[in-house]
mmCIF file of C-alpha atoms in Angstrom:
data_model
loop_
_atom_site.group_PDB
_atom_site.id
_atom_site.type_symbol
_atom_site.label_atom_id
_atom_site.label_comp_id
_atom_site.label_asym_id
_atom_site.label_seq_id
_atom_site.Cartn_x
_atom_site.Cartn_y
_atom_site.Cartn_z
ATOM 1 C CA UNK A 95 118.811 150.538 119.034
ATOM 2 C CA UNK A 96 121.048 148.205 117.060
ATOM 3 C CA UNK A 97 120.476 145.385 119.532
ATOM 4 C CA UNK A 98 116.736 145.437 118.974
ATOM 5 C CA UNK A 99 117.310 145.352 115.208
ATOM 6 C CA UNK A 100 119.661 142.403 115.644
ATOM 7 C CA UNK A 101 117.100 140.669 117.852
ATOM 8 C CA UNK A 102 114.343 141.257 115.309
ATOM 9 C CA UNK A 103 116.438 139.928 112.434
ATOM 10 C CA UNK A 104 117.462 136.926 114.516
ATOM 11 C CA UNK A 105 113.858 136.199 115.338
ATOM 12 C CA UNK A 106 112.852 136.667 111.710
ATOM 13 C CA UNK A 107 115.520 134.294 110.467
ATOM 14 C CA UNK A 108 114.714 131.813 113.208
ATOM 15 C CA UNK A 109 111.040 131.920 112.207
ATOM 16 C CA UNK A 110 111.941 131.311 108.565
ATOM 17 C CA UNK A 111 114.372 128.487 109.279
ATOM 18 C CA UNK A 112 111.933 126.862 111.675
ATOM 19 C CA UNK A 113 109.173 127.055 109.086
ATOM 20 C CA UNK A 114 111.352 125.616 106.316
ATOM 21 C CA UNK A 115 111.818 122.523 108.467
ATOM 22 C CA UNK A 116 108.090 121.776 108.412
ATOM 23 C CA UNK A 117 106.530 119.804 105.573
ATOM 24 C CA UNK A 118 104.416 122.741 104.402
ATOM 25 C CA UNK A 119 107.357 125.149 104.606
ATOM 26 C CA UNK A 120 109.624 122.837 102.631
ATOM 27 C CA UNK A 121 106.906 122.395 100.017
ATOM 28 C CA UNK A 122 106.403 126.148 99.636
ATOM 29 C CA UNK A 123 110.165 126.736 99.419
ATOM 30 C CA UNK A 124 110.486 124.012 96.775
ATOM 31 C CA UNK A 125 107.570 125.552 94.847
ATOM 32 C CA UNK A 126 109.287 128.938 94.817
ATOM 33 C CA UNK A 127 112.585 127.385 93.711
ATOM 34 C CA UNK A 128 111.081 125.359 90.882
ATOM 35 C CA UNK A 129 109.009 128.356 89.737
ATOM 36 C CA UNK A 130 112.240 130.334 89.530
ATOM 37 C CA UNK A 131 113.855 127.575 87.442
ATOM 38 C CA UNK A 132 110.837 127.461 85.104
ATOM 39 C CA UNK A 133 110.907 131.255 84.853
ATOM 40 C CA UNK A 134 114.590 131.253 83.871
ATOM 41 C CA UNK A 135 114.059 128.488 81.302
ATOM 42 C CA UNK A 136 111.095 130.200 79.665
ATOM 43 C CA UNK A 137 112.899 133.569 79.707
ATOM 44 C CA UNK A 138 115.837 132.021 77.846
ATOM 45 C CA UNK A 139 113.514 130.421 75.293
ATOM 46 C CA UNK A 140 112.782 131.877 71.860
ATOM 47 C CA UNK A 141 109.091 132.207 72.782
ATOM 48 C CA UNK A 142 109.012 133.915 76.197
ATOM 49 C CA UNK A 143 105.227 134.183 76.158
ATOM 50 C CA UNK A 144 104.883 131.451 78.758
ATOM 51 C CA UNK A 145 106.265 133.511 81.628
ATOM 52 C CA UNK A 146 102.945 134.586 83.169
ATOM 53 C CA UNK A 147 102.139 131.428 85.095
ATOM 54 C CA UNK A 148 105.676 131.054 86.424
ATOM 55 C CA UNK A 149 105.839 134.683 87.600
ATOM 56 C CA UNK A 150 102.405 134.581 89.217
ATOM 57 C CA UNK A 151 102.976 131.312 91.047
ATOM 58 C CA UNK A 152 106.443 132.406 92.161
ATOM 59 C CA UNK A 153 104.989 135.561 93.713
ATOM 60 C CA UNK A 154 102.150 133.645 95.386
ATOM 61 C CA UNK A 155 104.477 130.933 96.718
ATOM 62 C CA UNK A 156 106.873 133.459 98.249
ATOM 63 C CA UNK A 157 103.984 135.519 99.633
ATOM 64 C CA UNK A 158 102.309 132.517 101.273
ATOM 65 C CA UNK A 159 105.662 131.282 102.592
ATOM 66 C CA UNK A 160 106.279 134.558 104.421
ATOM 67 C CA UNK A 161 102.652 134.827 105.580
ATOM 68 C CA UNK A 162 102.697 131.357 107.102
ATOM 69 C CA UNK A 163 106.245 131.661 108.486
ATOM 70 C CA UNK A 164 105.447 134.929 110.270
ATOM 71 C CA UNK A 165 102.116 133.483 111.448
ATOM 72 C CA UNK A 166 100.072 136.255 109.875
ATOM 73 C CA UNK A 167 97.485 133.653 108.949
ATOM 74 C CA UNK A 168 96.581 133.439 112.645
ATOM 75 C CA UNK A 169 96.379 137.207 113.027
ATOM 76 C CA UNK A 170 94.269 137.910 109.932
ATOM 77 C CA UNK A 171 91.111 135.977 110.683
ATOM 78 C CA UNK A 172 88.712 137.275 108.032
ATOM 79 C CA UNK A 173 90.413 135.193 105.313
ATOM 80 C CA UNK A 174 90.078 131.415 105.338
ATOM 81 C CA UNK A 175 93.755 130.626 104.741
ATOM 82 C CA UNK A 176 93.259 126.898 104.301
ATOM 83 C CA UNK A 177 90.898 127.263 101.349
ATOM 84 C CA UNK A 178 92.959 130.102 99.904
ATOM 85 C CA UNK A 179 96.112 128.004 100.004
ATOM 86 C CA UNK A 180 94.306 124.955 98.621
ATOM 87 C CA UNK A 181 92.877 126.906 95.681
ATOM 88 C CA UNK A 182 96.273 128.521 95.007
ATOM 89 C CA UNK A 183 97.970 125.143 94.893
ATOM 90 C CA UNK A 184 95.247 123.392 92.879
ATOM 91 C CA UNK A 185 94.962 126.150 90.281
ATOM 92 C CA UNK A 186 98.742 126.474 90.066
ATOM 93 C CA UNK A 187 99.139 122.739 89.542
ATOM 94 C CA UNK A 188 96.526 122.673 86.819
ATOM 95 C CA UNK A 189 97.919 125.712 85.045
ATOM 96 C CA UNK A 190 101.484 124.417 85.143
ATOM 97 C CA UNK A 191 100.462 121.021 83.781
ATOM 98 C CA UNK A 192 98.393 122.520 80.953
ATOM 99 C CA UNK A 193 100.992 125.139 80.037
ATOM 100 C CA UNK A 194 103.859 122.675 80.112
ATOM 101 C CA UNK A 195 102.049 120.106 78.004
ATOM 102 C CA UNK A 196 101.101 122.743 75.424
ATOM 103 C CA UNK A 197 104.667 124.031 75.282
ATOM 104 C CA UNK A 198 106.064 120.495 75.096
ATOM 105 C CA UNK A 199 103.702 119.461 72.294
ATOM 106 C CA UNK A 200 104.471 122.596 70.285
ATOM 107 C CA UNK A 201 108.154 121.790 70.449
ATOM 108 C CA UNK A 202 110.748 124.460 70.164
ATOM 109 C CA UNK A 203 114.212 125.138 71.425
ATOM 110 C CA UNK A 204 116.092 123.550 74.311
ATOM 111 C CA UNK A 205 115.239 126.039 77.064
ATOM 112 C CA UNK A 206 111.534 125.831 76.176
ATOM 113 C CA UNK A 207 111.563 122.042 76.446
ATOM 114 C CA UNK A 208 113.548 122.216 79.701
ATOM 115 C CA UNK A 209 111.037 124.737 81.033
ATOM 116 C CA UNK A 210 108.224 122.375 80.050
ATOM 117 C CA UNK A 211 109.805 119.448 81.884
ATOM 118 C CA UNK A 212 110.389 121.558 84.990
ATOM 119 C CA UNK A 213 106.851 122.910 84.580
ATOM 120 C CA UNK A 214 105.441 119.392 84.699
ATOM 121 C CA UNK A 215 107.455 118.776 87.866
ATOM 122 C CA UNK A 216 106.128 122.066 89.269
ATOM 123 C CA UNK A 217 102.572 120.992 88.433
ATOM 124 C CA UNK A 218 103.111 117.734 90.293
ATOM 125 C CA UNK A 219 104.590 119.616 93.269
ATOM 126 C CA UNK A 220 101.664 122.046 93.354
ATOM 127 C CA UNK A 221 99.226 119.115 93.146
ATOM 128 C CA UNK A 222 101.049 117.495 96.085
ATOM 129 C CA UNK A 223 100.700 120.742 98.013
ATOM 130 C CA UNK A 224 96.969 120.769 97.338
ATOM 131 C CA UNK A 225 96.831 117.107 98.390
ATOM 132 C CA UNK A 226 98.477 117.745 101.767
ATOM 133 C CA UNK A 227 96.399 120.901 102.338
ATOM 134 C CA UNK A 228 92.990 119.331 101.695
ATOM 135 C CA UNK A 229 92.761 117.066 104.792
ATOM 136 C CA UNK A 230 93.239 120.119 107.029
ATOM 137 C CA UNK A 231 90.079 121.622 105.531
ATOM 138 C CA UNK A 232 87.848 118.746 106.549
ATOM 139 C CA UNK A 233 86.278 119.308 109.915
ATOM 140 C CA UNK A 234 85.026 116.599 112.190
ATOM 141 C CA UNK A 235 81.359 116.814 113.014
ATOM 142 C CA UNK A 236 79.950 116.073 116.420
ATOM 143 C CA UNK A 237 77.222 113.532 116.542
ATOM 144 C CA UNK A 238 73.756 114.979 116.876
ATOM 145 C CA UNK A 239 71.603 113.979 119.830
ATOM 146 C CA UNK A 240 69.155 111.216 118.977
ATOM 147 C CA UNK A 241 66.913 111.713 121.995
ATOM 148 C CA UNK A 242 64.311 114.419 122.076
ATOM 149 C CA UNK A 243 65.015 117.224 124.549
ATOM 150 C CA UNK A 244 61.706 116.615 126.343
ATOM 151 C CA UNK A 245 62.320 112.860 126.782
ATOM 152 C CA UNK A 246 58.860 112.123 125.428
#
């Protein structure tokens, strides 16, 4: 019984480490890490009202990382994972940029400004993720036949 548990954990860790080595996996891991840094900075700030975006995007980044690493996106076919991931990354990038600029313009204490700077970096990282996800959504079209089927 313990051997099967050890084999399952070994396969789980091997799946995760193999996925982190891909470009998409490294991007999702970096997104989760920078969301955690932004979350800590905003939590230490005097105005912790900016935590919502960081918490939400951290949860979504970790969730998508594990879904893609375990290949559940191939097993659950009724969701279009490419568009879902693209919209997550695009909306996250926009929200982080807007939130960070608002917080930076308002000014405040040191952790709030640090959170804003890391938030701008997170927005850029999320925009990069949307940028690398978008070409996978485009499908090549086959050329339509120019001759009539009856050869008339």
